[in-house]
């Protein structure tokens, strides 16, 4: 077991941040507000931003307390993403569509099956393209430049030239 300077077990998961963490899994990307922002930016260009918006709405819905609030949020999710007239309709299998009557008796996991479908769609389709996209690569490049500013590199090169002559 490897410990850090304070004697705590170190793990690579603790040290990864930003784009490095996003690249390990879609779950890690969706846990980071900046990652979600960049992923949305990418999905918008692909005309599929509704997928991540639906996924986020479902996550928020699971935390909703009180029957009235749940009914309101469930209806909002249904009207925005699932109804045949939805403004940001998500592409879920037909038989998985909810019947509007279920909105009367909402429960925290009522959208889980649909949310899982959309998650898998993102994971096996758009996420891999996101990791190759300009949105991701440019952000990664900016991160790397912040960690290793050019002036620090030139100072190191100058020092090596001085001592290696």
GROMACS .gro file of N, CA and C in nm:
model
  495
    1UNK      N    1   0.085  -0.120   0.000
    1UNK     CA    2   0.000   0.000   0.000
    1UNK      C    3   0.088   0.124   0.000
    2UNK      N    4   0.053   0.220  -0.084
    2UNK     CA    5   0.129   0.344  -0.095
    2UNK      C    6   0.054   0.452  -0.019
    3UNK      N    7   0.128   0.526   0.063
    3UNK     CA    8   0.066   0.634   0.141
    3UNK      C    9   0.118   0.768   0.095
    4UNK      N   10   0.034   0.871   0.111
    4UNK     CA   11   0.079   1.005   0.075
    4UNK      C   12   0.157   1.064   0.192
    5UNK      N   13   0.195   1.192   0.180
    5UNK     CA   14   0.280   1.254   0.282
    5UNK      C   15   0.216   1.258   0.419
    6UNK      N   16   0.082   1.250   0.425
    6UNK     CA   17   0.014   1.254   0.555
    6UNK      C   18  -0.020   1.114   0.605
    7UNK      N   19   0.029   1.011   0.537
    7UNK     CA   20   0.007   0.875   0.581
    7UNK      C   21  -0.125   0.814   0.537
    8UNK      N   22  -0.202   0.887   0.455
    8UNK     CA   23  -0.328   0.834   0.404
    8UNK      C   24  -0.299   0.750   0.280
    9UNK      N   25  -0.374   0.639   0.262
    9UNK     CA   26  -0.353   0.560   0.141
    9UNK      C   27  -0.380   0.648   0.019
   10UNK      N   28  -0.287   0.648  -0.075
   10UNK     CA   29  -0.309   0.730  -0.193
   10UNK      C   30  -0.371   0.644  -0.302
   11UNK      N   31  -0.453   0.707  -0.382
   11UNK     CA   32  -0.513   0.634  -0.493
   11UNK      C   33  -0.511   0.725  -0.613
   12UNK      N   34  -0.500   0.667  -0.729
   12UNK     CA   35  -0.493   0.748  -0.851
   12UNK      C   36  -0.623   0.827  -0.870
   13UNK      N   37  -0.734   0.776  -0.815
   13UNK     CA   38  -0.862   0.846  -0.831
   13UNK      C   39  -0.862   0.981  -0.761
   14UNK      N   40  -0.789   0.990  -0.650
   14UNK     CA   41  -0.787   1.116  -0.577
   14UNK      C   42  -0.706   1.221  -0.653
   15UNK      N   43  -0.602   1.179  -0.725
   15UNK     CA   44  -0.515   1.275  -0.790
   15UNK      C   45  -0.567   1.319  -0.927
   16UNK      N   46  -0.647   1.237  -0.990
   16UNK     CA   47  -0.700   1.274  -1.121
   16UNK      C   48  -0.798   1.390  -1.107
   17UNK      N   49  -0.787   1.485  -1.199
   17UNK     CA   50  -0.885   1.594  -1.198
   17UNK      C   51  -0.907   1.642  -1.340
   18UNK      N   52  -1.015   1.717  -1.358
   18UNK     CA   53  -1.044   1.773  -1.488
   18UNK      C   54  -1.054   1.670  -1.597
   19UNK      N   55  -0.993   1.701  -1.711
   19UNK     CA   56  -1.008   1.616  -1.828
   19UNK      C   57  -0.956   1.475  -1.806
   20UNK      N   58  -0.853   1.460  -1.723
   20UNK     CA   59  -0.800   1.325  -1.695
   20UNK      C   60  -0.907   1.240  -1.629
   21UNK      N   61  -0.980   1.301  -1.535
   21UNK     CA   62  -1.086   1.229  -1.465
   21UNK      C   63  -1.204   1.202  -1.559
   22UNK      N   64  -1.237   1.302  -1.642
   22UNK     CA   65  -1.349   1.286  -1.735
   22UNK      C   66  -1.322   1.170  -1.830
   23UNK      N   67  -1.197   1.153  -1.868
   23UNK     CA   68  -1.161   1.051  -1.967
   23UNK      C   69  -1.169   0.909  -1.910
   24UNK      N   70  -1.175   0.896  -1.777
   24UNK     CA   71  -1.180   0.762  -1.717
   24UNK      C   72  -1.319   0.700  -1.726
   25UNK      N   73  -1.426   0.783  -1.718
   25UNK     CA   74  -1.561   0.728  -1.729
   25UNK      C   75  -1.663   0.840  -1.746
   26UNK      N   76  -1.775   0.804  -1.805
   26UNK     CA   77  -1.885   0.900  -1.820
   26UNK      C   78  -1.938   0.940  -1.682
   27UNK      N   79  -1.938   0.845  -1.588
   27UNK     CA   80  -1.983   0.876  -1.452
   27UNK      C   81  -1.899   0.990  -1.393
   28UNK      N   82  -1.765   0.981  -1.407
   28UNK     CA   83  -1.678   1.086  -1.354
   28UNK      C   84  -1.703   1.220  -1.423
   29UNK      N   85  -1.727   1.215  -1.552
   29UNK     CA   86  -1.756   1.337  -1.627
   29UNK      C   87  -1.883   1.403  -1.574
   30UNK      N   88  -1.987   1.322  -1.550
   30UNK     CA   89  -2.116   1.375  -1.507
   30UNK      C   90  -2.116   1.422  -1.361
   31UNK      N   91  -2.014   1.384  -1.284
   31UNK     CA   92  -2.003   1.430  -1.145
   31UNK      C   93  -1.937   1.566  -1.136
   32UNK      N   94  -1.874   1.612  -1.243
   32UNK     CA   95  -1.800   1.738  -1.243
   32UNK      C   96  -1.879   1.845  -1.318
   33UNK      N   97  -1.919   1.953  -1.250
   33UNK     CA   98  -1.998   2.058  -1.317
   33UNK      C   99  -1.931   2.112  -1.443
   34UNK      N  100  -1.800   2.128  -1.441
   34UNK     CA  101  -1.728   2.176  -1.560
   34UNK      C  102  -1.734   2.071  -1.671
   35UNK      N  103  -1.725   1.944  -1.633
   35UNK     CA  104  -1.735   1.835  -1.731
   35UNK      C  105  -1.872   1.834  -1.797
   36UNK      N  106  -1.976   1.852  -1.715
   36UNK     CA  107  -2.113   1.856  -1.768
   36UNK      C  108  -2.127   1.973  -1.865
   37UNK      N  109  -2.071   2.086  -1.827
   37UNK     CA  110  -2.079   2.207  -1.911
   37UNK      C  111  -2.014   2.180  -2.047
   38UNK      N  112  -1.895   2.120  -2.046
   38UNK     CA  113  -1.823   2.091  -2.172
   38UNK      C  114  -1.894   1.984  -2.254
   39UNK      N  115  -1.949   1.883  -2.187
   39UNK     CA  116  -2.021   1.776  -2.255
   39UNK      C  117  -2.146   1.832  -2.322
   40UNK      N  118  -2.217   1.920  -2.250
   40UNK     CA  119  -2.336   1.985  -2.306
   40UNK      C  120  -2.300   2.066  -2.431
   41UNK      N  121  -2.190   2.139  -2.420
   41UNK     CA  122  -2.141   2.220  -2.532
   41UNK      C  123  -2.119   2.130  -2.655
   42UNK      N  124  -2.057   2.015  -2.633
   42UNK     CA  125  -2.033   1.919  -2.741
   42UNK      C  126  -2.164   1.862  -2.795
   43UNK      N  127  -2.254   1.819  -2.703
   43UNK     CA  128  -2.381   1.759  -2.746
   43UNK      C  129  -2.468   1.859  -2.823
   44UNK      N  130  -2.457   1.987  -2.786
   44UNK     CA  131  -2.533   2.091  -2.856
   44UNK      C  132  -2.493   2.092  -3.003
   45UNK      N  133  -2.364   2.079  -3.029
   45UNK     CA  134  -2.314   2.077  -3.168
   45UNK      C  135  -2.362   1.952  -3.241
   46UNK      N  136  -2.388   1.845  -3.167
   46UNK     CA  137  -2.435   1.720  -3.226
   46UNK      C  138  -2.588   1.711  -3.227
   47UNK      N  139  -2.654   1.815  -3.183
   47UNK     CA  140  -2.800   1.820  -3.175
   47UNK      C  141  -2.856   1.709  -3.085
   48UNK      N  142  -2.786   1.681  -2.975
   48UNK     CA  143  -2.837   1.579  -2.882
   48UNK      C  144  -2.819   1.621  -2.736
   49UNK      N  145  -2.819   1.752  -2.711
   49UNK     CA  146  -2.803   1.803  -2.575
   49UNK      C  147  -2.917   1.756  -2.484
   50UNK      N  148  -3.035   1.728  -2.543
   50UNK     CA  149  -3.149   1.683  -2.462
   50UNK      C  150  -3.116   1.557  -2.382
   51UNK      N  151  -3.024   1.474  -2.431
   51UNK     CA  152  -2.990   1.351  -2.359
   51UNK      C  153  -2.932   1.381  -2.222
   52UNK      N  154  -2.831   1.467  -2.217
   52UNK     CA  155  -2.770   1.499  -2.088
   52UNK      C  156  -2.866   1.582  -2.002
   53UNK      N  157  -2.946   1.667  -2.064
   53UNK     CA  158  -3.044   1.746  -1.988
   53UNK      C  159  -3.147   1.655  -1.922
   54UNK      N  160  -3.193   1.554  -1.996
   54UNK     CA  161  -3.288   1.457  -1.942
   54UNK      C  162  -3.223   1.381  -1.827
   55UNK      N  163  -3.100   1.334  -1.847
   55UNK     CA  164  -3.029   1.258  -1.743
   55UNK      C  165  -3.015   1.343  -1.617
   56UNK      N  166  -2.977   1.468  -1.632
   56UNK     CA  167  -2.962   1.559  -1.517
   56UNK      C  168  -3.096   1.584  -1.449
   57UNK      N  169  -3.202   1.602  -1.528
   57UNK     CA  170  -3.337   1.625  -1.472
   57UNK      C  171  -3.381   1.505  -1.390
   58UNK      N  172  -3.350   1.384  -1.437
   58UNK     CA  173  -3.385   1.262  -1.363
   58UNK      C  174  -3.307   1.253  -1.232
   59UNK      N  175  -3.179   1.290  -1.236
   59UNK     CA  176  -3.098   1.289  -1.113
   59UNK      C  177  -3.158   1.386  -1.011
   60UNK      N  178  -3.196   1.503  -1.056
   60UNK     CA  179  -3.257   1.605  -0.970
   60UNK      C  180  -3.392   1.554  -0.917
   61UNK      N  181  -3.469   1.489  -1.004
   61UNK     CA  182  -3.601   1.438  -0.967
   61UNK      C  183  -3.591   1.338  -0.852
   62UNK      N  184  -3.489   1.254  -0.852
   62UNK     CA  185  -3.472   1.152  -0.747
   62UNK      C  186  -3.458   1.216  -0.609
   63UNK      N  187  -3.412   1.340  -0.605
   63UNK     CA  188  -3.391   1.410  -0.476
   63UNK      C  189  -3.515   1.488  -0.432
   64UNK      N  190  -3.617   1.491  -0.516
   64UNK     CA  191  -3.736   1.572  -0.488
   64UNK      C  192  -3.815   1.514  -0.370
   65UNK      N  193  -3.854   1.602  -0.282
   65UNK     CA  194  -3.933   1.564  -0.164
   65UNK      C  195  -4.076   1.613  -0.180
   66UNK      N  196  -4.170   1.537  -0.128
   66UNK     CA  197  -4.310   1.580  -0.128
   66UNK      C  198  -4.383   1.542  -0.256
   67UNK      N  199  -4.504   1.488  -0.239
   67UNK     CA  200  -4.581   1.437  -0.352
   67UNK      C  201  -4.613   1.546  -0.455
   68UNK      N  202  -4.653   1.664  -0.406
   68UNK     CA  203  -4.691   1.772  -0.498
   68UNK      C  204  -4.571   1.816  -0.583
   69UNK      N  205  -4.455   1.834  -0.519
   69UNK     CA  206  -4.334   1.873  -0.593
   69UNK      C  207  -4.296   1.764  -0.693
   70UNK      N  208  -4.309   1.637  -0.651
   70UNK     CA  209  -4.276   1.526  -0.740
   70UNK      C  210  -4.369   1.524  -0.861
   71UNK      N  211  -4.499   1.547  -0.837
   71UNK     CA  212  -4.595   1.550  -0.947
   71UNK      C  213  -4.558   1.660  -1.046
   72UNK      N  214  -4.525   1.777  -0.993
   72UNK     CA  215  -4.491   1.891  -1.079
   72UNK      C  216  -4.365   1.862  -1.160
   73UNK      N  217  -4.262   1.811  -1.093
   73UNK     CA  218  -4.136   1.781  -1.162
   73UNK      C  219  -4.154   1.667  -1.262
   74UNK      N  220  -4.230   1.565  -1.224
   74UNK     CA  221  -4.253   1.451  -1.313
   74UNK      C  222  -4.323   1.499  -1.441
   75UNK      N  223  -4.422   1.586  -1.423
   75UNK     CA  224  -4.495   1.638  -1.538
   75UNK      C  225  -4.403   1.723  -1.625
   76UNK      N  226  -4.320   1.803  -1.561
   76UNK     CA  227  -4.225   1.888  -1.634
   76UNK      C  228  -4.128   1.801  -1.717
   77UNK      N  229  -4.075   1.695  -1.657
   77UNK     CA  230  -3.985   1.604  -1.728
   77UNK      C  231  -4.059   1.537  -1.844
   78UNK      N  232  -4.180   1.493  -1.816
   78UNK     CA  233  -4.260   1.426  -1.919
   78UNK      C  234  -4.286   1.521  -2.037
   79UNK      N  235  -4.331   1.642  -2.006
   79UNK     CA  236  -4.366   1.737  -2.112
   79UNK      C  237  -4.243   1.785  -2.190
   80UNK      N  238  -4.130   1.796  -2.122
   80UNK     CA  239  -4.008   1.846  -2.186
   80UNK      C  240  -3.936   1.740  -2.269
   81UNK      N  241  -3.935   1.615  -2.219
   81UNK     CA  242  -3.850   1.514  -2.281
   81UNK      C  243  -3.922   1.390  -2.337
   82UNK      N  244  -4.040   1.357  -2.285
   82UNK     CA  245  -4.100   1.227  -2.318
   82UNK      C  246  -4.228   1.231  -2.399
   83UNK      N  247  -4.304   1.338  -2.385
   83UNK     CA  248  -4.430   1.348  -2.457
   83UNK      C  249  -4.404   1.353  -2.608
   84UNK      N  250  -4.501   1.311  -2.686
   84UNK     CA  251  -4.486   1.317  -2.832
   84UNK      C  252  -4.476   1.463  -2.881
   85UNK      N  253  -4.521   1.556  -2.796
   85UNK     CA  254  -4.513   1.699  -2.831
   85UNK      C  255  -4.397   1.768  -2.758
   86UNK      N  256  -4.309   1.691  -2.696
   86UNK     CA  257  -4.199   1.747  -2.616
   86UNK      C  258  -4.108   1.836  -2.700
   87UNK      N  259  -4.065   1.946  -2.638
   87UNK     CA  260  -3.976   2.040  -2.706
   87UNK      C  261  -3.834   1.984  -2.723
   88UNK      N  262  -3.791   1.901  -2.629
   88UNK     CA  263  -3.657   1.841  -2.633
   88UNK      C  264  -3.669   1.690  -2.618
   89UNK      N  265  -3.743   1.630  -2.707
   89UNK     CA  266  -3.774   1.487  -2.695
   89UNK      C  267  -3.648   1.400  -2.701
   90UNK      N  268  -3.638   1.307  -2.604
   90UNK     CA  269  -3.526   1.212  -2.605
   90UNK      C  270  -3.568   1.087  -2.683
   91UNK      N  271  -3.468   1.020  -2.736
   91UNK     CA  272  -3.492   0.902  -2.818
   91UNK      C  273  -3.486   0.776  -2.733
   92UNK      N  274  -3.601   0.736  -2.678
   92UNK     CA  275  -3.609   0.613  -2.598
   92UNK      C  276  -3.698   0.514  -2.671
   93UNK      N  277  -3.676   0.388  -2.640
   93UNK     CA  278  -3.755   0.283  -2.706
   93UNK      C  279  -3.904   0.307  -2.680
   94UNK      N  280  -3.984   0.289  -2.785
   94UNK     CA  281  -4.129   0.315  -2.779
   94UNK      C  282  -4.199   0.250  -2.662
   95UNK      N  283  -4.169   0.121  -2.637
   95UNK     CA  284  -4.240   0.051  -2.530
   95UNK      C  285  -4.199   0.103  -2.391
   96UNK      N  286  -4.089   0.178  -2.386
   96UNK     CA  287  -4.044   0.232  -2.257
   96UNK      C  288  -4.108   0.365  -2.224
   97UNK      N  289  -4.179   0.421  -2.317
   97UNK     CA  290  -4.245   0.551  -2.292
   97UNK      C  291  -4.346   0.537  -2.178
   98UNK      N  292  -4.353   0.641  -2.101
   98UNK     CA  293  -4.446   0.639  -1.988
   98UNK      C  294  -4.585   0.681  -2.032
   99UNK      N  295  -4.683   0.625  -1.969
   99UNK     CA  296  -4.820   0.667  -1.990
   99UNK      C  297  -4.843   0.787  -1.899
  100UNK      N  298  -4.911   0.887  -1.945
  100UNK     CA  299  -4.933   1.009  -1.866
  100UNK      C  300  -5.000   0.983  -1.731
  101UNK      N  301  -5.076   0.875  -1.719
  101UNK     CA  302  -5.146   0.847  -1.593
  101UNK      C  303  -5.048   0.819  -1.478
  102UNK      N  304  -4.928   0.771  -1.510
  102UNK     CA  305  -4.829   0.743  -1.405
  102UNK      C  306  -4.784   0.872  -1.334
  103UNK      N  307  -4.804   0.985  -1.398
  103UNK     CA  308  -4.763   1.113  -1.339
  103UNK      C  309  -4.844   1.147  -1.214
  104UNK      N  310  -4.960   1.086  -1.198
  104UNK     CA  311  -5.044   1.113  -1.080
  104UNK      C  312  -4.983   1.053  -0.954
  105UNK      N  313  -4.914   0.941  -0.968
  105UNK     CA  314  -4.854   0.875  -0.852
  105UNK      C  315  -4.702   0.859  -0.874
  106UNK      N  316  -4.629   0.970  -0.868
  106UNK     CA  317  -4.486   0.964  -0.897
  106UNK      C  318  -4.406   0.897  -0.785
  107UNK      N  319  -4.294   0.838  -0.821
  107UNK     CA  320  -4.200   0.787  -0.722
  107UNK      C  321  -4.059   0.816  -0.773
  108UNK      N  322  -3.960   0.826  -0.684
  108UNK     CA  323  -3.826   0.872  -0.722
  108UNK      C  324  -3.761   0.798  -0.839
  109UNK      N  325  -3.791   0.670  -0.855
  109UNK     CA  326  -3.725   0.593  -0.961
  109UNK      C  327  -3.813   0.569  -1.084
  110UNK      N  328  -3.920   0.647  -1.097
  110UNK     CA  329  -4.013   0.624  -1.208
  110UNK      C  330  -3.950   0.644  -1.346
  111UNK      N  331  -3.843   0.722  -1.353
  111UNK     CA  332  -3.778   0.747  -1.481
  111UNK      C  333  -3.650   0.665  -1.498
  112UNK      N  334  -3.620   0.579  -1.400
  112UNK     CA  335  -3.491   0.510  -1.398
  112UNK      C  336  -3.461   0.430  -1.525
  113UNK      N  337  -3.558   0.355  -1.572
  113UNK     CA  338  -3.537   0.272  -1.691
  113UNK      C  339  -3.503   0.359  -1.813
  114UNK      N  340  -3.576   0.468  -1.827
  114UNK     CA  341  -3.551   0.560  -1.938
  114UNK      C  342  -3.417   0.631  -1.920
  115UNK      N  343  -3.386   0.669  -1.797
  115UNK     CA  344  -3.260   0.736  -1.768
  115UNK      C  345  -3.143   0.643  -1.801
  116UNK      N  346  -3.157   0.514  -1.765
  116UNK     CA  347  -3.052   0.415  -1.795
  116UNK      C  348  -3.033   0.401  -1.947
  117UNK      N  349  -3.143   0.402  -2.020
  117UNK     CA  350  -3.134   0.394  -2.166
  117UNK      C  351  -3.054   0.511  -2.223
  118UNK      N  352  -3.086   0.630  -2.175
  118UNK     CA  353  -3.019   0.751  -2.224
  118UNK      C  354  -2.873   0.751  -2.180
  119UNK      N  355  -2.847   0.707  -2.057
  119UNK     CA  356  -2.709   0.699  -2.009
  119UNK      C  357  -2.628   0.607  -2.101
  120UNK      N  358  -2.683   0.489  -2.132
  120UNK     CA  359  -2.613   0.395  -2.219
  120UNK      C  360  -2.594   0.451  -2.360
  121UNK      N  361  -2.693   0.521  -2.407
  121UNK     CA  362  -2.682   0.585  -2.538
  121UNK      C  363  -2.564   0.684  -2.537
  122UNK      N  364  -2.556   0.765  -2.432
  122UNK     CA  365  -2.446   0.862  -2.422
  122UNK      C  366  -2.313   0.789  -2.406
  123UNK      N  367  -2.311   0.687  -2.317
  123UNK     CA  368  -2.187   0.616  -2.286
  123UNK      C  369  -2.127   0.547  -2.408
  124UNK      N  370  -2.211   0.480  -2.485
  124UNK     CA  371  -2.159   0.402  -2.597
  124UNK      C  372  -2.162   0.476  -2.730
  125UNK      N  373  -2.211   0.599  -2.729
  125UNK     CA  374  -2.219   0.672  -2.855
  125UNK      C  375  -2.147   0.806  -2.842
  126UNK      N  376  -2.212   0.905  -2.783
  126UNK     CA  377  -2.157   1.040  -2.784
  126UNK      C  378  -2.035   1.059  -2.693
  127UNK      N  379  -2.025   0.985  -2.583
  127UNK     CA  380  -1.911   1.003  -2.490
  127UNK      C  381  -1.778   0.976  -2.560
  128UNK      N  382  -1.769   0.867  -2.636
  128UNK     CA  383  -1.641   0.835  -2.703
  128UNK      C  384  -1.607   0.942  -2.807
  129UNK      N  385  -1.709   0.996  -2.875
  129UNK     CA  386  -1.683   1.105  -2.970
  129UNK      C  387  -1.642   1.232  -2.897
  130UNK      N  388  -1.702   1.255  -2.779
  130UNK     CA  389  -1.666   1.372  -2.698
  130UNK      C  390  -1.517   1.371  -2.664
  131UNK      N  391  -1.464   1.253  -2.628
  131UNK     CA  392  -1.323   1.243  -2.589
  131UNK      C  393  -1.228   1.272  -2.705
  132UNK      N  394  -1.278   1.267  -2.828
  132UNK     CA  395  -1.196   1.296  -2.947
  132UNK      C  396  -1.227   1.435  -3.004
  133UNK      N  397  -1.324   1.503  -2.942
  133UNK     CA  398  -1.373   1.630  -2.996
  133UNK      C  399  -1.280   1.747  -2.965
  134UNK      N  400  -1.294   1.854  -3.042
  134UNK     CA  401  -1.219   1.977  -3.017
  134UNK      C  402  -1.254   2.035  -2.881
  135UNK      N  403  -1.382   2.024  -2.842
  135UNK     CA  404  -1.426   2.077  -2.712
  135UNK      C  405  -1.341   2.016  -2.600
  136UNK      N  406  -1.329   1.884  -2.601
  136UNK     CA  407  -1.253   1.812  -2.498
  136UNK      C  408  -1.103   1.839  -2.514
  137UNK      N  409  -1.050   1.822  -2.633
  137UNK     CA  410  -0.905   1.834  -2.656
  137UNK      C  411  -0.855   1.975  -2.628
  138UNK      N  412  -0.932   2.076  -2.665
  138UNK     CA  413  -0.891   2.215  -2.637
  138UNK      C  414  -0.891   2.243  -2.487
  139UNK      N  415  -0.993   2.190  -2.416
  139UNK     CA  416  -0.998   2.210  -2.271
  139UNK      C  417  -0.879   2.140  -2.204
  140UNK      N  418  -0.848   2.019  -2.253
  140UNK     CA  419  -0.735   1.943  -2.199
  140UNK      C  420  -0.604   2.019  -2.221
  141UNK      N  421  -0.589   2.077  -2.339
  141UNK     CA  422  -0.469   2.153  -2.373
  141UNK      C  423  -0.455   2.275  -2.281
  142UNK      N  424  -0.566   2.345  -2.257
  142UNK     CA  425  -0.564   2.461  -2.166
  142UNK      C  426  -0.525   2.419  -2.025
  143UNK      N  427  -0.580   2.307  -1.980
  143UNK     CA  428  -0.546   2.254  -1.848
  143UNK      C  429  -0.397   2.225  -1.836
  144UNK      N  430  -0.343   2.160  -1.938
  144UNK     CA  431  -0.201   2.125  -1.937
  144UNK      C  432  -0.114   2.249  -1.936
  145UNK      N  433  -0.156   2.353  -2.008
  145UNK     CA  434  -0.079   2.478  -2.011
  145UNK      C  435  -0.083   2.548  -1.876
  146UNK      N  436  -0.196   2.536  -1.804
  146UNK     CA  437  -0.206   2.595  -1.671
  146UNK      C  438  -0.114   2.523  -1.574
  147UNK      N  439  -0.106   2.389  -1.589
  147UNK     CA  440  -0.021   2.310  -1.499
  147UNK      C  441   0.126   2.331  -1.529
  148UNK      N  442   0.162   2.348  -1.656
  148UNK     CA  443   0.302   2.366  -1.697
  148UNK      C  444   0.313   2.492  -1.781
  149UNK      N  445   0.312   2.609  -1.715
  149UNK     CA  446   0.318   2.733  -1.792
  149UNK      C  447   0.448   2.740  -1.874
  150UNK      N  448   0.444   2.797  -1.994
  150UNK     CA  449   0.564   2.802  -2.079
  150UNK      C  450   0.683   2.866  -2.011
  151UNK      N  451   0.660   2.971  -1.928
  151UNK     CA  452   0.775   3.037  -1.862
  151UNK      C  453   0.847   2.942  -1.766
  152UNK      N  454   0.774   2.850  -1.701
  152UNK     CA  455   0.837   2.752  -1.612
  152UNK      C  456   0.922   2.655  -1.693
  153UNK      N  457   0.874   2.618  -1.809
  153UNK     CA  458   0.949   2.526  -1.895
  153UNK      C  459   1.076   2.593  -1.946
  154UNK      N  460   1.067   2.720  -1.985
  154UNK     CA  461   1.185   2.787  -2.038
  154UNK      C  462   1.288   2.808  -1.928
  155UNK      N  463   1.243   2.834  -1.806
  155UNK     CA  464   1.336   2.850  -1.694
  155UNK      C  465   1.410   2.718  -1.670
  156UNK      N  466   1.337   2.608  -1.678
  156UNK     CA  467   1.399   2.477  -1.659
  156UNK      C  468   1.499   2.448  -1.770
  157UNK      N  469   1.462   2.484  -1.893
  157UNK     CA  470   1.553   2.463  -2.006
  157UNK      C  471   1.679   2.549  -1.989
  158UNK      N  472   1.660   2.675  -1.946
  158UNK     CA  473   1.776   2.763  -1.923
  158UNK      C  474   1.867   2.702  -1.818
  159UNK      N  475   1.807   2.654  -1.710
  159UNK     CA  476   1.886   2.594  -1.602
  159UNK      C  477   1.964   2.473  -1.653
  160UNK      N  478   1.899   2.392  -1.736
  160UNK     CA  479   1.968   2.272  -1.786
  160UNK      C  480   2.080   2.310  -1.881
  161UNK      N  481   2.061   2.418  -1.958
  161UNK     CA  482   2.168   2.462  -2.048
  161UNK      C  483   2.288   2.513  -1.968
  162UNK      N  484   2.258   2.585  -1.858
  162UNK     CA  485   2.366   2.640  -1.775
  162UNK      C  486   2.450   2.527  -1.716
  163UNK      N  487   2.382   2.424  -1.665
  163UNK     CA  488   2.455   2.317  -1.595
  163UNK      C  489   2.508   2.208  -1.687
  164UNK      N  490   2.464   2.205  -1.811
  164UNK     CA  491   2.508   2.100  -1.903
  164UNK      C  492   2.611   2.150  -2.003
  165UNK      N  493   2.673   2.266  -1.977
  165UNK     CA  494   2.772   2.317  -2.074
  165UNK      C  495   2.910   2.267  -2.044
   0.00000   0.00000   0.00000
